[in-house]
PDB file of C-alpha atoms in Angstrom:
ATOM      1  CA  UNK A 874     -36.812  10.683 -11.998  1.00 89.00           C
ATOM      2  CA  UNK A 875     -35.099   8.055 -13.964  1.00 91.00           C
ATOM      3  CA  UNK A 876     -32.161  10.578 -14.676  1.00 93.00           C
ATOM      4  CA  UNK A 877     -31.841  11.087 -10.930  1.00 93.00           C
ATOM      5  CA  UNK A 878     -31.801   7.415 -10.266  1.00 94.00           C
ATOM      6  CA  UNK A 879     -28.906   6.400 -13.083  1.00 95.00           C
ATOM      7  CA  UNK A 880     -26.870   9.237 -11.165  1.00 94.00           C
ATOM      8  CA  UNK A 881     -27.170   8.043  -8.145  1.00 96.00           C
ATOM      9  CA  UNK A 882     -26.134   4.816  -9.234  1.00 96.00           C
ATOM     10  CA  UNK A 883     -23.055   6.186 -11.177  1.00 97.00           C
ATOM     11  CA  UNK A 884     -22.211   7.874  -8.098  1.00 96.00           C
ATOM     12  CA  UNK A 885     -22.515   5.065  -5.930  1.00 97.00           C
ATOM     13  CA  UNK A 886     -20.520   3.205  -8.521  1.00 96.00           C
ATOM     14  CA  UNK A 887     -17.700   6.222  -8.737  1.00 97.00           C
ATOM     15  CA  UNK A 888     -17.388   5.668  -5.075  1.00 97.00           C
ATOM     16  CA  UNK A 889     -17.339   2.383  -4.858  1.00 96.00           C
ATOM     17  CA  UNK A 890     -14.604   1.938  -7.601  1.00 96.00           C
ATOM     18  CA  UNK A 891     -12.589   4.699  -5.438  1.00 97.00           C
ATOM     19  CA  UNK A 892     -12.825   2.793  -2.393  1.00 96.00           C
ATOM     20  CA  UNK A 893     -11.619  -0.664  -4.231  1.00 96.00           C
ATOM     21  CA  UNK A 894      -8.190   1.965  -5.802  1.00 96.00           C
ATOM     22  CA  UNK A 895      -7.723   3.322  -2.750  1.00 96.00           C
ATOM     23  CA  UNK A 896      -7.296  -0.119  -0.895  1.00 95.00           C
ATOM     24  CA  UNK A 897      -5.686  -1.537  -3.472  1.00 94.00           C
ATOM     25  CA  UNK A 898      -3.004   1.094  -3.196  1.00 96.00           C
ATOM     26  CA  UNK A 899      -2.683   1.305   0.636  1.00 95.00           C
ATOM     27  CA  UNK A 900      -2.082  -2.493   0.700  1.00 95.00           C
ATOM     28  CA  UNK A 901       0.543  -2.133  -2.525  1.00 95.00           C
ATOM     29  CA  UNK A 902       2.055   1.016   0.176  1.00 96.00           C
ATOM     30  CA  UNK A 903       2.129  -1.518   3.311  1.00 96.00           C
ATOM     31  CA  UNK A 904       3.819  -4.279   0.998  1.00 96.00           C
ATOM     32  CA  UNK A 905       6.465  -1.643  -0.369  1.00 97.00           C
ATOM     33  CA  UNK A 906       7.013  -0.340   3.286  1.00 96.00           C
ATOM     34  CA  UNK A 907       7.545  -4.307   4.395  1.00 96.00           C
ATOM     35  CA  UNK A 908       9.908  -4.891   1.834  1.00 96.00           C
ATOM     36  CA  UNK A 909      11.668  -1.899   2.467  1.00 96.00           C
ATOM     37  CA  UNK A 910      11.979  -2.178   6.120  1.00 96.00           C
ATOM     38  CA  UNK A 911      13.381  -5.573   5.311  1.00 96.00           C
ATOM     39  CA  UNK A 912      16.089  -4.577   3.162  1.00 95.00           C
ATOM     40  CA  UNK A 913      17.395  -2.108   5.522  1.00 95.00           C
ATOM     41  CA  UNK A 914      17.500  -4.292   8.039  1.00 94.00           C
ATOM     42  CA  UNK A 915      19.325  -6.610   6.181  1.00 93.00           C
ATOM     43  CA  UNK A 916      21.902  -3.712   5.385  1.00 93.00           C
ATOM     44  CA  UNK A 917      21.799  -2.681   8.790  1.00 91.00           C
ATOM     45  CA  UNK A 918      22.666  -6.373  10.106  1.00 91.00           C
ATOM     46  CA  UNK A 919      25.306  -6.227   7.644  1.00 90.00           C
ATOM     47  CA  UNK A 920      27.015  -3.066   8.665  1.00 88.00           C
ATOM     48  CA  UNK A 921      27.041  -3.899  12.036  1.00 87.00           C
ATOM     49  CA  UNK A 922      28.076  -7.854  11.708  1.00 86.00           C
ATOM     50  CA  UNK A 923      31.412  -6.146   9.564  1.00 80.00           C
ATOM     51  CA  UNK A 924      31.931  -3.716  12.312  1.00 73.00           C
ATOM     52  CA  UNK A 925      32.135  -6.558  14.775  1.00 66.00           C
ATOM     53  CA  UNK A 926      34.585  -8.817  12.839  1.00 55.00           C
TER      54      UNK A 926
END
């Protein structure tokens, strides 16, 4: 009984800690996604201001 109960915590723990990685790394994703939409866009305004002038 006490077997089954530290597994079931180490479980719940294993999960939990999965849950905290995986959020970490989807926000880390939308940051990198930001930055890169941000940088194109910058290139992209730059392309198209020199094609103007």
């Amino acid at each position: 009984m006490i077997a089954l109960a530290i597994c079931a915590l180490l479980v719940a723990g294993a999960v939990l800690f999965a849950v905290a990685v995986l959020r970490i790394a989807w926000i880390g994703l939308l940051y990198a996604w930001r930055a890169f939409l941000h940088v194109a866009g910058a290139i992209v305004a730059r392309i198209a201001r020199r094609d103007i002038s």
